[in-house]
mmCIF file of C-alpha atoms and ligand atoms in Angstrom:
data_model
loop_
_atom_site.group_PDB
_atom_site.id
_atom_site.type_symbol
_atom_site.label_atom_id
_atom_site.label_comp_id
_atom_site.label_asym_id
_atom_site.label_seq_id
_atom_site.Cartn_x
_atom_site.Cartn_y
_atom_site.Cartn_z
ATOM 1 C CA MET W 10 -8.081 -68.174 -96.925
ATOM 2 C CA ARG W 11 -9.552 -65.943 -99.590
ATOM 3 C CA GLN W 12 -12.381 -68.184 -99.862
ATOM 4 C CA ALA W 13 -14.121 -65.493 -101.941
ATOM 5 C CA GLY W 14 -11.314 -64.515 -104.084
ATOM 6 C CA ARG W 15 -10.944 -64.139 -107.807
ATOM 7 C CA TYR W 16 -10.916 -67.893 -108.690
ATOM 8 C CA MET W 17 -14.832 -68.008 -108.194
ATOM 9 C CA ALA W 18 -16.807 -67.034 -111.262
ATOM 10 C CA GLU W 19 -19.562 -65.659 -109.164
ATOM 11 C CA TYR W 20 -17.146 -63.287 -107.250
ATOM 12 C CA ARG W 21 -15.697 -61.980 -110.621
ATOM 13 C CA ALA W 22 -19.290 -61.395 -111.924
ATOM 14 C CA ILE W 23 -19.749 -58.858 -109.051
ATOM 15 C CA ARG W 24 -16.249 -57.425 -109.198
ATOM 16 C CA LYS W 25 -17.098 -56.549 -112.939
ATOM 17 C CA GLN W 26 -19.671 -54.193 -111.670
ATOM 18 C CA TYR W 27 -18.065 -52.798 -108.303
ATOM 19 C CA THR W 28 -14.794 -52.251 -106.740
ATOM 20 C CA LEU W 29 -13.393 -54.129 -104.089
ATOM 21 C CA LEU W 30 -13.933 -51.270 -101.510
ATOM 22 C CA GLU W 31 -17.569 -50.787 -102.893
ATOM 23 C CA ILE W 32 -18.231 -54.575 -102.062
ATOM 24 C CA CYS W 33 -16.856 -54.187 -98.675
ATOM 25 C CA LYS W 34 -18.655 -51.068 -97.993
ATOM 26 C CA GLN W 35 -22.272 -52.141 -99.321
ATOM 27 C CA PRO W 36 -23.561 -54.826 -96.709
ATOM 28 C CA GLU W 37 -25.872 -56.472 -99.204
ATOM 29 C CA LEU W 38 -22.987 -57.248 -101.641
ATOM 30 C CA ALA W 39 -20.475 -58.272 -98.741
ATOM 31 C CA THR W 40 -23.050 -60.633 -97.380
ATOM 32 C CA GLU W 41 -23.678 -62.098 -100.919
ATOM 33 C CA VAL W 42 -19.838 -62.577 -101.510
ATOM 34 C CA THR W 43 -19.364 -64.128 -97.994
ATOM 35 C CA LEU W 44 -22.017 -66.580 -98.695
ATOM 36 C CA GLN W 45 -20.709 -67.541 -102.190
ATOM 37 C CA PRO W 46 -18.189 -70.070 -101.018
ATOM 38 C CA VAL W 47 -20.554 -71.518 -98.611
ATOM 39 C CA GLU W 48 -22.803 -72.390 -101.299
ATOM 40 C CA ARG W 49 -20.118 -73.714 -103.442
ATOM 41 C CA LEU W 50 -17.794 -75.484 -101.076
ATOM 42 C CA GLU W 51 -18.127 -77.966 -98.228
ATOM 43 C CA VAL W 52 -16.666 -75.373 -95.825
ATOM 44 C CA ASP W 53 -17.283 -75.426 -92.144
ATOM 45 C CA ALA W 54 -17.033 -71.862 -91.563
ATOM 46 C CA ALA W 55 -17.937 -68.629 -93.507
ATOM 47 C CA ILE W 56 -15.189 -65.789 -93.571
ATOM 48 C CA LEU W 57 -16.562 -62.253 -93.483
ATOM 49 C CA PHE W 58 -16.117 -60.458 -96.577
ATOM 50 C CA SER W 59 -14.090 -57.327 -95.843
ATOM 51 C CA ASP W 60 -10.464 -56.189 -96.053
ATOM 52 C CA LEU W 61 -7.667 -55.794 -93.357
ATOM 53 C CA LEU W 62 -6.899 -52.530 -94.470
ATOM 54 C CA LEU W 63 -10.453 -50.997 -93.812
ATOM 55 C CA PRO W 64 -9.611 -49.499 -90.545
ATOM 56 C CA LEU W 65 -6.586 -47.524 -91.933
ATOM 57 C CA GLU W 66 -9.219 -44.976 -93.463
ATOM 58 C CA PRO W 67 -10.795 -43.877 -90.319
ATOM 59 C CA MET W 68 -7.480 -43.510 -88.839
ATOM 60 C CA GLY W 69 -6.525 -41.072 -91.378
ATOM 61 C CA ILE W 70 -4.494 -43.060 -93.673
ATOM 62 C CA PRO W 71 -6.719 -43.211 -96.865
ATOM 63 C CA PHE W 72 -5.826 -45.956 -99.705
ATOM 64 C CA ASP W 73 -7.129 -47.705 -102.809
ATOM 65 C CA PHE W 74 -6.635 -50.976 -104.439
ATOM 66 C CA ILE W 75 -5.116 -50.369 -107.759
ATOM 67 C CA LYS W 76 -5.254 -53.366 -110.432
ATOM 68 C CA GLY W 77 -2.092 -55.050 -110.861
ATOM 69 C CA GLU W 78 -0.412 -53.419 -107.995
ATOM 70 C CA GLY W 79 -2.552 -54.333 -105.033
ATOM 71 C CA PRO W 80 -3.259 -51.644 -102.082
ATOM 72 C CA VAL W 81 -1.578 -48.091 -102.586
ATOM 73 C CA ILE W 82 -1.486 -45.980 -99.414
ATOM 74 C CA HIS W 83 -1.846 -42.494 -100.525
ATOM 75 C CA LYS W 84 0.105 -40.620 -97.769
ATOM 76 C CA PRO W 85 2.233 -43.432 -95.959
ATOM 77 C CA ILE W 86 3.224 -42.782 -92.484
ATOM 78 C CA ARG W 87 6.935 -41.902 -92.129
ATOM 79 C CA ASN W 88 7.801 -40.235 -88.620
ATOM 80 C CA ASN W 89 6.566 -39.417 -85.171
ATOM 81 C CA ALA W 90 4.473 -36.613 -86.266
ATOM 82 C CA ASP W 91 2.522 -38.559 -88.843
ATOM 83 C CA ILE W 92 2.020 -41.107 -86.213
ATOM 84 C CA LYS W 93 0.780 -38.632 -83.439
ATOM 85 C CA ALA W 94 -1.688 -37.455 -86.083
ATOM 86 C CA LEU W 95 -3.363 -40.575 -86.327
ATOM 87 C CA ARG W 96 -7.229 -40.326 -85.290
ATOM 88 C CA THR W 97 -8.872 -42.577 -82.801
ATOM 89 C CA PHE W 98 -12.258 -43.753 -84.163
ATOM 90 C CA GLU W 99 -15.427 -45.469 -83.144
ATOM 91 C CA SER W 100 -15.811 -48.645 -85.163
ATOM 92 C CA ARG W 101 -19.583 -48.725 -84.431
ATOM 93 C CA GLU W 102 -19.748 -45.420 -86.740
ATOM 94 C CA SER W 103 -16.704 -45.412 -88.989
ATOM 95 C CA LEU W 104 -16.839 -49.328 -89.797
ATOM 96 C CA GLY W 105 -20.736 -49.518 -89.071
ATOM 97 C CA HIS W 106 -21.190 -51.072 -92.597
ATOM 98 C CA VAL W 107 -18.970 -54.174 -91.678
ATOM 99 C CA LEU W 108 -20.960 -54.611 -88.371
ATOM 100 C CA LYS W 109 -24.117 -54.248 -90.602
ATOM 101 C CA THR W 110 -22.891 -57.078 -92.774
ATOM 102 C CA ILE W 111 -22.331 -59.224 -89.741
ATOM 103 C CA THR W 112 -25.816 -58.821 -88.649
ATOM 104 C CA ILE W 113 -27.344 -59.739 -91.839
ATOM 105 C CA LEU W 114 -24.789 -62.917 -91.961
ATOM 106 C CA ASN W 115 -25.891 -63.990 -88.787
ATOM 107 C CA GLN W 116 -29.411 -64.387 -89.993
ATOM 108 C CA GLU W 117 -28.393 -66.094 -93.362
ATOM 109 C CA LEU W 118 -26.005 -68.431 -91.800
ATOM 110 C CA LYS W 119 -28.207 -69.559 -88.873
ATOM 111 C CA ASP W 120 -28.014 -73.229 -88.546
ATOM 112 C CA ARG W 121 -25.597 -73.491 -91.271
ATOM 113 C CA VAL W 122 -21.997 -72.653 -90.296
ATOM 114 C CA PRO W 123 -20.352 -70.340 -87.878
ATOM 115 C CA LEU W 124 -19.138 -66.719 -89.089
ATOM 116 C CA ILE W 125 -15.335 -65.896 -88.427
ATOM 117 C CA GLY W 126 -14.557 -62.005 -88.357
ATOM 118 C CA PHE W 127 -11.177 -60.607 -88.819
ATOM 119 C CA ALA W 128 -8.572 -57.885 -88.474
ATOM 120 C CA GLY W 129 -4.921 -57.302 -89.468
ATOM 121 C CA ALA W 130 -2.453 -57.352 -86.411
ATOM 122 C CA PRO W 131 -0.255 -54.305 -85.712
ATOM 123 C CA PHE W 132 2.953 -55.376 -87.546
ATOM 124 C CA THR W 133 1.049 -56.382 -90.921
ATOM 125 C CA LEU W 134 -1.297 -53.239 -90.670
ATOM 126 C CA ALA W 135 1.811 -50.736 -90.032
ATOM 127 C CA SER W 136 3.738 -52.530 -92.752
ATOM 128 C CA TYR W 137 1.173 -51.339 -95.262
ATOM 129 C CA ALA W 138 0.686 -47.816 -93.484
ATOM 130 C CA ILE W 139 4.521 -47.308 -93.566
ATOM 131 C CA GLU W 140 5.663 -48.717 -96.827
ATOM 132 C CA GLY W 141 2.670 -47.676 -98.860
ATOM 133 C CA GLY W 142 1.888 -51.003 -100.260
ATOM 134 C CA PRO W 143 3.143 -54.465 -100.302
ATOM 135 C CA SER W 144 6.934 -54.978 -99.788
ATOM 136 C CA LYS W 145 9.422 -57.731 -100.009
ATOM 137 C CA SER W 146 12.000 -56.352 -97.371
ATOM 138 C CA TYR W 147 9.763 -54.164 -95.174
ATOM 139 C CA GLU W 148 12.768 -51.916 -95.116
ATOM 140 C CA LYS W 149 10.968 -48.778 -94.062
ATOM 141 C CA THR W 150 8.891 -50.364 -91.415
ATOM 142 C CA LYS W 151 11.910 -52.017 -89.885
ATOM 143 C CA ALA W 152 14.189 -48.686 -90.329
ATOM 144 C CA LEU W 153 11.473 -46.936 -88.238
ATOM 145 C CA MET W 154 11.536 -49.656 -85.585
ATOM 146 C CA TYR W 155 15.270 -49.648 -85.053
ATOM 147 C CA THR W 156 15.821 -45.802 -85.457
ATOM 148 C CA GLU W 157 12.991 -44.495 -83.630
ATOM 149 C CA PRO W 158 11.591 -47.462 -81.224
ATOM 150 C CA SER W 159 9.440 -45.108 -79.210
ATOM 151 C CA ALA W 160 7.463 -44.047 -82.482
ATOM 152 C CA TRP W 161 7.124 -47.655 -83.395
ATOM 153 C CA HIS W 162 5.813 -48.490 -80.104
ATOM 154 C CA ARG W 163 3.328 -45.576 -80.036
ATOM 155 C CA LEU W 164 2.152 -46.693 -83.615
ATOM 156 C CA ALA W 165 1.805 -50.395 -82.453
ATOM 157 C CA GLN W 166 0.039 -49.271 -79.293
ATOM 158 C CA PHE W 167 -2.483 -47.114 -81.136
ATOM 159 C CA LEU W 168 -3.215 -50.060 -83.753
ATOM 160 C CA ALA W 169 -3.525 -52.591 -80.876
ATOM 161 C CA GLN W 170 -6.087 -50.441 -79.275
ATOM 162 C CA SER W 171 -7.871 -49.718 -82.423
ATOM 163 C CA ILE W 172 -7.923 -53.136 -83.647
ATOM 164 C CA SER W 173 -8.987 -54.555 -80.286
ATOM 165 C CA ASP W 174 -11.992 -52.130 -80.277
ATOM 166 C CA TYR W 175 -12.916 -53.170 -83.687
ATOM 167 C CA LEU W 176 -12.912 -56.919 -83.116
ATOM 168 C CA VAL W 177 -14.996 -56.474 -79.906
ATOM 169 C CA ALA W 178 -17.452 -54.614 -82.026
ATOM 170 C CA GLN W 179 -17.440 -57.438 -84.581
ATOM 171 C CA ILE W 180 -17.983 -60.071 -81.713
ATOM 172 C CA GLU W 181 -20.983 -57.712 -80.438
ATOM 173 C CA ALA W 182 -22.371 -57.670 -83.799
ATOM 174 C CA GLY W 183 -22.219 -61.674 -83.865
ATOM 175 C CA VAL W 184 -19.161 -63.227 -85.244
ATOM 176 C CA GLN W 185 -18.490 -66.491 -83.642
ATOM 177 C CA ALA W 186 -14.735 -66.464 -83.740
ATOM 178 C CA VAL W 187 -12.068 -63.906 -84.959
ATOM 179 C CA GLN W 188 -8.781 -64.476 -86.916
ATOM 180 C CA LEU W 189 -6.044 -62.116 -86.242
ATOM 181 C CA PHE W 190 -3.970 -61.952 -89.657
ATOM 182 C CA ASP W 191 -0.038 -61.040 -89.204
ATOM 183 C CA SER W 192 0.461 -62.210 -92.748
ATOM 184 C CA TRP W 193 3.761 -60.588 -93.151
ATOM 185 C CA ILE W 194 5.283 -61.162 -89.592
ATOM 186 C CA GLY W 195 7.709 -63.717 -90.825
ATOM 187 C CA ALA W 196 9.965 -60.802 -91.886
ATOM 188 C CA LEU W 197 11.027 -60.697 -88.103
ATOM 189 C CA SER W 198 13.494 -62.464 -86.103
ATOM 190 C CA PRO W 199 12.289 -64.035 -82.848
ATOM 191 C CA SER W 200 13.784 -61.343 -80.715
ATOM 192 C CA ASP W 201 12.429 -58.542 -82.825
ATOM 193 C CA TYR W 202 9.029 -60.348 -82.753
ATOM 194 C CA THR W 203 9.342 -60.440 -79.068
ATOM 195 C CA GLU W 204 10.328 -56.582 -78.607
ATOM 196 C CA PHE W 205 8.398 -55.143 -81.325
ATOM 197 C CA ALA W 206 5.020 -57.197 -82.030
ATOM 198 C CA LEU W 207 4.544 -59.622 -79.165
ATOM 199 C CA PRO W 208 3.030 -57.301 -76.536
ATOM 200 C CA TYR W 209 0.509 -55.805 -79.209
ATOM 201 C CA SER W 210 -0.765 -58.916 -80.501
ATOM 202 C CA GLN W 211 -1.183 -60.251 -76.861
ATOM 203 C CA HIS W 212 -3.226 -57.289 -76.090
ATOM 204 C CA ILE W 213 -5.323 -57.997 -78.929
ATOM 205 C CA LEU W 214 -5.766 -61.784 -78.477
ATOM 206 C CA GLN W 215 -6.432 -61.062 -74.713
ATOM 207 C CA THR W 216 -9.190 -58.836 -75.591
ATOM 208 C CA VAL W 217 -10.907 -61.124 -77.768
ATOM 209 C CA SER W 218 -10.622 -63.924 -75.138
ATOM 210 C CA ASP W 219 -12.052 -61.743 -72.557
ATOM 211 C CA ALA W 220 -14.947 -61.078 -75.026
ATOM 212 C CA GLY W 221 -15.701 -64.891 -74.951
ATOM 213 C CA VAL W 222 -14.907 -65.968 -78.575
ATOM 214 C CA PRO W 223 -12.129 -68.273 -80.003
ATOM 215 C CA ALA W 224 -9.199 -66.405 -81.481
ATOM 216 C CA LEU W 225 -7.127 -67.650 -84.248
ATOM 217 C CA HIS W 226 -3.789 -66.263 -84.835
ATOM 218 C CA PHE W 227 -2.094 -66.443 -88.211
ATOM 219 C CA GLY W 228 0.904 -65.455 -90.036
ATOM 220 C CA THR W 229 3.218 -66.863 -93.049
ATOM 221 C CA GLY W 230 6.917 -67.554 -92.932
ATOM 222 C CA THR W 231 6.717 -68.125 -89.219
ATOM 223 C CA SER W 232 8.539 -71.538 -88.894
ATOM 224 C CA THR W 233 11.159 -69.820 -86.640
ATOM 225 C CA LEU W 234 8.456 -67.803 -84.791
ATOM 226 C CA LEU W 235 5.977 -70.375 -83.840
ATOM 227 C CA GLY W 236 7.314 -70.613 -80.222
ATOM 228 C CA VAL W 237 7.269 -66.919 -79.469
ATOM 229 C CA MET W 238 4.014 -66.478 -81.405
ATOM 230 C CA SER W 239 2.286 -68.968 -79.070
ATOM 231 C CA LYS W 240 3.241 -66.674 -76.294
ATOM 232 C CA ALA W 241 0.868 -63.911 -77.803
ATOM 233 C CA GLY W 242 -2.166 -66.130 -76.546
ATOM 234 C CA GLY W 243 -5.201 -67.155 -78.577
ATOM 235 C CA ASP W 244 -6.806 -70.543 -79.031
ATOM 236 C CA VAL W 245 -5.507 -71.581 -82.558
ATOM 237 C CA LEU W 246 -2.233 -70.920 -84.280
ATOM 238 C CA GLY W 247 -2.326 -70.973 -88.096
ATOM 239 C CA VAL W 248 0.669 -72.126 -90.032
ATOM 240 C CA ASP W 249 1.931 -72.152 -93.614
ATOM 241 C CA TRP W 250 3.133 -75.080 -95.512
ATOM 242 C CA ARG W 251 6.776 -74.346 -94.846
ATOM 243 C CA LEU W 252 7.041 -76.933 -91.968
ATOM 244 C CA PRO W 253 5.119 -80.278 -91.844
ATOM 245 C CA LEU W 254 2.226 -80.069 -89.568
ATOM 246 C CA ASP W 255 3.456 -82.409 -86.702
ATOM 247 C CA GLU W 256 6.769 -80.513 -86.424
ATOM 248 C CA ALA W 257 5.047 -77.007 -86.550
ATOM 249 C CA TRP W 258 2.651 -78.282 -83.748
ATOM 250 C CA THR W 259 5.715 -79.461 -81.592
ATOM 251 C CA ARG W 260 6.918 -75.944 -81.877
ATOM 252 C CA ILE W 261 3.914 -74.472 -81.043
ATOM 253 C CA GLY W 262 3.280 -76.841 -78.013
ATOM 254 C CA PRO W 263 0.302 -78.663 -76.508
ATOM 255 C CA ASN W 264 -1.644 -75.589 -75.253
ATOM 256 C CA HIS W 265 -2.788 -74.243 -78.701
ATOM 257 C CA ALA W 266 -4.906 -75.887 -81.509
ATOM 258 C CA ILE W 267 -3.345 -75.684 -85.053
ATOM 259 C CA GLN W 268 -4.703 -74.430 -88.367
ATOM 260 C CA GLY W 269 -3.244 -75.338 -91.760
ATOM 261 C CA ASN W 270 -1.437 -76.230 -93.714
ATOM 262 C CA LEU W 271 -1.767 -77.257 -97.127
ATOM 263 C CA ASP W 272 0.327 -75.378 -99.672
ATOM 264 C CA PRO W 273 -2.251 -73.651 -101.834
ATOM 265 C CA THR W 274 -0.293 -74.060 -105.009
ATOM 266 C CA LEU W 275 -0.987 -77.897 -104.794
ATOM 267 C CA LEU W 276 -4.623 -76.834 -105.951
ATOM 268 C CA LEU W 277 -2.981 -75.980 -109.470
ATOM 269 C CA GLY W 278 -1.626 -79.519 -109.892
ATOM 270 C CA PRO W 279 -3.210 -82.930 -110.549
ATOM 271 C CA ILE W 280 -6.052 -84.179 -108.212
ATOM 272 C CA GLU W 281 -3.931 -87.166 -107.032
ATOM 273 C CA ARG W 282 -0.996 -84.890 -105.673
ATOM 274 C CA LEU W 283 -3.572 -82.577 -104.239
ATOM 275 C CA GLN W 284 -5.133 -85.517 -102.368
ATOM 276 C CA ALA W 285 -1.481 -86.850 -101.368
ATOM 277 C CA GLY W 286 -0.593 -83.397 -99.905
ATOM 278 C CA ALA W 287 -3.992 -83.288 -98.101
ATOM 279 C CA LYS W 288 -3.501 -86.836 -96.697
ATOM 280 C CA ASP W 289 -0.165 -85.989 -95.541
ATOM 281 C CA VAL W 290 -1.374 -82.724 -93.528
ATOM 282 C CA LEU W 291 -4.118 -85.146 -91.794
ATOM 283 C CA ASP W 292 -2.037 -88.106 -91.157
ATOM 284 C CA ARG W 293 0.472 -85.705 -89.406
ATOM 285 C CA ALA W 294 -2.499 -84.507 -87.334
ATOM 286 C CA ALA W 295 -3.248 -88.068 -86.538
ATOM 287 C CA GLY W 296 -6.614 -87.545 -85.199
ATOM 288 C CA ARG W 297 -5.451 -85.506 -82.308
ATOM 289 C CA PRO W 298 -8.115 -82.961 -81.149
ATOM 290 C CA GLY W 299 -7.551 -79.284 -82.201
ATOM 291 C CA HIS W 300 -6.476 -79.608 -85.859
ATOM 292 C CA ILE W 301 -8.584 -77.318 -88.223
ATOM 293 C CA PHE W 302 -7.768 -78.284 -91.797
ATOM 294 C CA ASN W 303 -6.855 -75.374 -94.029
ATOM 295 C CA LEU W 304 -4.725 -73.957 -96.546
ATOM 296 C CA GLY W 305 -1.356 -72.460 -95.439
ATOM 297 C CA HIS W 306 -2.205 -69.158 -97.084
ATOM 298 C CA GLY W 307 -4.825 -67.851 -99.835
ATOM 299 C CA ILE W 308 -6.008 -69.467 -102.740
ATOM 300 C CA LEU W 309 -4.633 -68.136 -105.849
ATOM 301 C CA PRO W 310 -6.763 -66.391 -108.585
ATOM 302 C CA THR W 311 -5.946 -69.111 -111.109
ATOM 303 C CA THR W 312 -7.069 -72.046 -109.011
ATOM 304 C CA PRO W 313 -9.906 -74.289 -110.674
ATOM 305 C CA VAL W 314 -12.824 -74.080 -108.387
ATOM 306 C CA GLU W 315 -13.291 -77.760 -108.858
ATOM 307 C CA SER W 316 -10.133 -78.506 -107.073
ATOM 308 C CA VAL W 317 -11.076 -76.618 -104.037
ATOM 309 C CA GLN W 318 -14.359 -78.609 -104.083
ATOM 310 C CA GLU W 319 -12.590 -81.651 -104.324
ATOM 311 C CA LEU W 320 -10.289 -80.940 -101.589
ATOM 312 C CA ALA W 321 -13.217 -80.072 -99.215
ATOM 313 C CA ARG W 322 -14.897 -83.254 -100.060
ATOM 314 C CA PHE W 323 -11.694 -85.142 -99.791
ATOM 315 C CA VAL W 324 -10.973 -83.980 -96.189
ATOM 316 C CA HIS W 325 -14.558 -84.561 -94.856
ATOM 317 C CA HIS W 326 -14.297 -88.143 -96.126
ATOM 318 C CA TYR W 327 -10.863 -89.060 -94.995
ATOM 319 C CA ARG W 328 -10.647 -91.488 -92.369
HETATM 320 O O1 CP3 A 18 -12.015 -65.224 -98.080
HETATM 321 C C1 CP3 A 18 -12.107 -64.071 -98.257
HETATM 322 O O2 CP3 A 18 -12.240 -63.500 -99.327
HETATM 323 C C2 CP3 A 18 -12.370 -63.188 -96.896
HETATM 324 C C3 CP3 A 18 -12.070 -61.774 -97.302
HETATM 325 C C4 CP3 A 18 -10.614 -61.117 -97.162
HETATM 326 C C5 CP3 A 18 -10.038 -60.246 -98.118
HETATM 327 N N1 CP3 A 18 -9.070 -59.678 -97.648
HETATM 328 C C6 CP3 A 18 -10.874 -59.828 -99.165
HETATM 329 C C7 CP3 A 18 -9.934 -59.419 -100.394
HETATM 330 C C8 CP3 A 18 -9.687 -61.433 -96.194
HETATM 331 C C9 CP3 A 18 -9.803 -62.160 -95.021
HETATM 332 C C10 CP3 A 18 -8.636 -60.402 -96.587
HETATM 333 C C11 CP3 A 18 -7.490 -60.225 -95.510
HETATM 334 C C12 CP3 A 18 -6.158 -59.584 -96.057
HETATM 335 N N2 CP3 A 18 -6.221 -58.353 -96.926
HETATM 336 C C13 CP3 A 18 -4.987 -59.987 -95.902
HETATM 337 C C14 CP3 A 18 -4.685 -61.037 -94.851
HETATM 338 C C15 CP3 A 18 -4.829 -62.355 -95.455
HETATM 339 C C16 CP3 A 18 -3.585 -62.751 -96.258
HETATM 340 O O3 CP3 A 18 -3.560 -62.956 -97.475
HETATM 341 O O4 CP3 A 18 -2.527 -62.936 -95.617
HETATM 342 C C17 CP3 A 18 -4.012 -59.024 -96.546
HETATM 343 C C18 CP3 A 18 -2.649 -59.004 -96.561
HETATM 344 C C19 CP3 A 18 -4.732 -57.993 -97.189
HETATM 345 C C20 CP3 A 18 -4.523 -56.810 -97.930
HETATM 346 C C21 CP3 A 18 -4.965 -57.152 -99.308
HETATM 347 N N3 CP3 A 18 -6.156 -57.053 -99.992
HETATM 348 C C22 CP3 A 18 -4.010 -57.232 -100.533
HETATM 349 C C23 CP3 A 18 -2.484 -57.115 -100.317
HETATM 350 C C24 CP3 A 18 -4.703 -57.165 -101.694
HETATM 351 C C25 CP3 A 18 -4.309 -57.275 -103.094
HETATM 352 C C26 CP3 A 18 -3.917 -58.618 -103.346
HETATM 353 C C27 CP3 A 18 -3.523 -58.909 -104.796
HETATM 354 O O5 CP3 A 18 -2.897 -59.931 -105.177
HETATM 355 O O6 CP3 A 18 -3.985 -58.001 -105.684
HETATM 356 C C28 CP3 A 18 -6.133 -57.309 -101.207
HETATM 357 C C29 CP3 A 18 -7.382 -57.422 -102.087
HETATM 358 C C30 CP3 A 18 -8.199 -58.321 -101.566
HETATM 359 N N4 CP3 A 18 -8.991 -58.478 -100.506
HETATM 360 C C31 CP3 A 18 -8.928 -59.486 -102.446
HETATM 361 C C32 CP3 A 18 -9.745 -60.224 -101.675
HETATM 362 C C33 CP3 A 18 -10.762 -61.306 -102.207
HETATM 363 C C34 CP3 A 18 -8.614 -59.800 -103.924
HETATM 364 C C35 CP3 A 18 -9.597 -59.790 -104.758
HETATM 365 C C36 CP3 A 18 -9.940 -58.593 -105.621
HETATM 366 O O7 CP3 A 18 -9.134 -57.677 -105.960
HETATM 367 O O8 CP3 A 18 -11.106 -58.508 -105.994
#
């Protein structure tokens, strides 16, 4: 969850010299940034430094990160013609730099912690491609779904295929698990999820399972979606903090492990409250096998690194 984000001074130091995309595209820099949290925090896995939007570029959807605004897609997709014009691409060529980073990291992380690769799920990726950037209502995305369902299904199918190929390439390059981020899926109702998102996430998660590594599936605002999301497959479902962990697990069912679910803003408060929050998550997991302690979403830039260190220490020593 944005382990290597702006809350770390060593990350900010590198960002003074390079843009986010430059870091993503230069394997030596991406390797260095991936390793920063592993050096500083008692974490049990490293997450590849990259960004979920990178596959958009080789599809023919160029974008940039603009300070203060987040991602900006230069020419958003708006209709069936735009969708038909999308390019299939070979990850091993167009995203070869990501795969190179994985190869270097495999050497660096040997005998330390496993490496998690990742990609965006079709709904979340499509929402950026269609809205042109971040959104609160996802109105353009949902308008396309409802008014031109066949165009939506064409786009989602295309994204599912591209993302499946990209994740297989990451697995072949050496990641030991993958996480599928459907960060903004909470915008959909359960029935819309089933109709417009489920088949595509299912396809990706099945491809990852067939490739032989564990798959983690994550979204936010998913309290009412956990039951249908668990039908998408995968081994682990990630949950945010909006439901207590035990209740979320009941909704997910016994066939999935669970990842979560501390509110990341607790890292901004006093240590005692942070520890109480972590204790609550762990007590609700109650030692059942299949709980991965994590935050419910990304670490905010204003978070003191000491709080993150203390949290990792607390979790490891809690009995
Ligand atoms: O722990 C890590 O840092 C792993 C690397 C990682 C990044 N992005 C680097 C990054 C991961 C796993 C992502 C995934 C990602 N990218 C998601 C899904 C995760 C989530 O938060 O739900 C999403 C939605 C994106 C798209 C994206 N990238 C947005 C919306 C932004 C802007 C955020 C903002 O507040 O301005 C980014 C930029 C980005 N990607 C940063 C990092 C560390 C921010 C730091 C920077 O600008 O230097």
